[in-house]
Amino acid sequence: WKTVQKIAKKRGWGRPGQSWTPGIDLIEA
């Protein structure tokens, strides 16, 4: 999950306090 979080942060999706959208990790996988 940490790796996915890093990718989300890179793309500007990972924002603290915001509910992360499930399924993005599948797209990035």
Coordinates of N, CA and C in Angstrom, one line a residue:
W1 N 0.8 -1.2 0.0 CA 0.0 0.0 0.0 C 0.9 1.2 0.0
K2 N 2.0 1.2 0.6 CA 2.9 2.3 0.7 C 3.4 2.7 -0.7
T3 N 3.7 1.6 -1.5 CA 4.1 1.9 -2.9 C 3.1 2.6 -3.7
V4 N 1.8 2.1 -3.5 CA 0.7 2.8 -4.2 C 0.5 4.2 -3.7
Q5 N 0.7 4.4 -2.4 CA 0.6 5.8 -1.9 C 1.7 6.7 -2.5
K6 N 2.8 6.1 -2.7 CA 3.9 6.9 -3.4 C 3.5 7.3 -4.8
I7 N 3.0 6.4 -5.5 CA 2.5 6.7 -6.9 C 1.4 7.7 -6.9
A8 N 0.5 7.5 -5.9 CA -0.6 8.5 -5.8 C -0.1 9.9 -5.5
K9 N 0.9 10.0 -4.6 CA 1.5 11.3 -4.3 C 2.2 11.8 -5.6
K10 N 2.8 11.0 -6.3 CA 3.5 11.4 -7.5 C 2.5 12.1 -8.5
R11 N 1.3 11.4 -8.6 CA 0.3 11.9 -9.6 C -0.6 12.9 -9.0
G12 N -0.3 13.3 -7.7 CA -1.1 14.3 -7.1 C -2.5 13.8 -6.6
W13 N -2.6 12.5 -6.4 CA -3.9 11.9 -5.9 C -3.8 11.7 -4.4
G14 N -2.6 11.4 -3.9 CA -2.5 11.1 -2.5 C -2.5 12.4 -1.7
R15 N -3.6 12.7 -1.0 CA -3.6 13.9 -0.2 C -4.0 13.5 1.2
P16 N -3.2 14.0 2.2 CA -3.4 13.6 3.6 C -4.8 14.1 4.0
G17 N -5.5 13.3 4.8 CA -6.8 13.6 5.3 C -7.9 13.3 4.3
Q18 N -7.5 13.0 3.1 CA -8.6 12.7 2.0 C -8.7 11.2 1.9
S19 N -9.9 10.7 1.7 CA -10.1 9.3 1.5 C -9.5 8.9 0.1
W20 N -8.6 7.9 0.2 CA -8.0 7.5 -1.1 C -8.9 6.6 -1.9
T21 N -9.0 6.8 -3.2 CA -9.9 6.1 -4.0 C -9.3 4.7 -4.3
P22 N -10.1 3.6 -3.9 CA -9.6 2.3 -4.2 C -9.7 1.9 -5.7
G23 N -8.8 1.1 -6.2 CA -8.8 0.7 -7.6 C -7.7 1.4 -8.4
I24 N -7.2 2.5 -7.9 CA -6.2 3.2 -8.6 C -4.9 2.3 -8.7
D25 N -4.7 1.6 -7.6 CA -3.5 0.7 -7.5 C -3.6 -0.4 -8.6
L26 N -4.9 -0.8 -9.0 CA -5.0 -1.8 -10.0 C -4.6 -1.2 -11.4
I27 N -5.0 0.1 -11.6 CA -4.6 0.8 -12.8 C -3.1 0.9 -12.9
E28 N -2.5 1.3 -11.8 CA -1.1 1.5 -11.8 C -0.3 0.2 -11.8
A29 N -0.9 -0.9 -11.4 CA -0.2 -2.1 -11.3 C 0.3 -2.6 -12.6

